[in-house]
PDB file of C-alpha atoms in Angstrom:
ATOM      1  CA  MET A 196       8.650  15.881 -30.055  1.00  0.00           C
ATOM      2  CA  THR A 197       7.618  18.918 -27.807  1.00  0.00           C
ATOM      3  CA  LYS A 198       3.147  18.602 -27.802  1.00  0.00           C
ATOM      4  CA  LEU A 199       4.040  15.369 -26.381  1.00  0.00           C
ATOM      5  CA  THR A 200       6.466  15.870 -23.603  1.00  0.00           C
ATOM      6  CA  LEU A 201       3.897  18.188 -22.479  1.00  0.00           C
ATOM      7  CA  ALA A 202       0.529  16.897 -23.287  1.00  0.00           C
ATOM      8  CA  THR A 203       3.300  13.895 -20.714  1.00  0.00           C
ATOM      9  CA  LEU A 204       4.225  16.616 -18.312  1.00  0.00           C
ATOM     10  CA  ALA A 205       0.535  17.945 -18.000  1.00  0.00           C
ATOM     11  CA  LEU A 206      -0.965  13.834 -17.286  1.00  0.00           C
ATOM     12  CA  ILE A 207       1.889  13.326 -14.160  1.00  0.00           C
ATOM     13  CA  ALA A 208       1.740  16.425 -13.194  1.00  0.00           C
ATOM     14  CA  ALA A 209      -2.772  16.143 -13.670  1.00  0.00           C
ATOM     15  CA  PRO A 210      -3.707  14.119  -9.875  1.00  0.00           C
ATOM     16  CA  ALA A 211      -1.048  15.494  -8.045  1.00  0.00           C
ATOM     17  CA  LEU A 212      -2.696  18.923  -8.612  1.00  0.00           C
ATOM     18  CA  ALA A 213      -5.762  17.240  -8.143  1.00  0.00           C
ATOM     19  CA  MET A 214      -4.725  16.372  -4.730  1.00  0.00           C
ATOM     20  CA  ALA A 215      -3.240  19.571  -3.767  1.00  0.00           C
ATOM     21  CA  ASP A 216      -7.417  20.689  -4.015  1.00  0.00           C
ATOM     22  CA  CYS A 217      -8.393  18.416  -1.854  1.00  0.00           C
ATOM     23  CA  PRO A 218      -8.732  19.275   1.980  1.00  0.00           C
ATOM     24  CA  MET A 219      -7.735  15.421   3.004  1.00  0.00           C
ATOM     25  CA  LYS A 220     -10.685  15.672   5.740  1.00  0.00           C
ATOM     26  CA  HIS A 221     -13.859  13.517   4.636  1.00  0.00           C
ATOM     27  CA  GLN A 222     -16.616  14.494   6.011  1.00  0.00           C
ATOM     28  CA  THR A 223     -19.483  13.308   7.531  1.00  0.00           C
ATOM     29  CA  THR A 224     -23.151  13.129   5.773  1.00  0.00           C
ATOM     30  CA  ALA A 225     -25.900  11.580   5.756  1.00  0.00           C
ATOM     31  CA  SER A 226     -25.212   8.597   3.712  1.00  0.00           C
ATOM     32  CA  ALA A 227     -22.584   7.913   5.694  1.00  0.00           C
ATOM     33  CA  CYS A 228     -25.090   7.828   8.771  1.00  0.00           C
ATOM     34  CA  GLY A 229     -25.836   3.615  10.109  1.00  0.00           C
ATOM     35  CA  ASP A 230     -29.419   1.948  10.676  1.00  0.00           C
ATOM     36  CA  GLY A 231     -31.125   4.270  13.709  1.00  0.00           C
ATOM     37  CA  GLN A 232     -29.200   6.954  12.983  1.00  0.00           C
ATOM     38  CA  VAL A 233     -29.429  10.457  11.322  1.00  0.00           C
ATOM     39  CA  TYR A 234     -27.647  13.071  10.592  1.00  0.00           C
ATOM     40  CA  ASP A 235     -27.344  16.574  12.199  1.00  0.00           C
ATOM     41  CA  ALA A 236     -25.858  19.131  10.069  1.00  0.00           C
ATOM     42  CA  ALA A 237     -25.269  21.920  12.932  1.00  0.00           C
ATOM     43  CA  THR A 238     -23.350  19.738  13.993  1.00  0.00           C
ATOM     44  CA  LYS A 239     -22.207  17.881  11.427  1.00  0.00           C
ATOM     45  CA  ALA A 240     -22.004  14.271  13.141  1.00  0.00           C
ATOM     46  CA  CYS A 241     -24.343  11.016  12.630  1.00  0.00           C
ATOM     47  CA  THR A 242     -26.742  10.719  15.883  1.00  0.00           C
ATOM     48  CA  THR A 243     -28.402   7.782  17.695  1.00  0.00           C
ATOM     49  CA  VAL A 244     -32.471   8.061  17.357  1.00  0.00           C
ATOM     50  CA  THR A 245     -33.772   8.134  20.523  1.00  0.00           C
ATOM     51  CA  GLY A 246     -37.896   7.119  20.898  1.00  0.00           C
TER      52      GLY A 246
END
């Protein structure tokens, strides 16, 4: 019974611990840039291609 209780508590706590590790900020990546845009690592943002 004790092992079952511990396993249940671990399964309940796992998502909360995973969320605590995530800074909850979504960072822009190259795959998020739209057509005609490229990812600029210096500014960490998508920039429009001109020319």
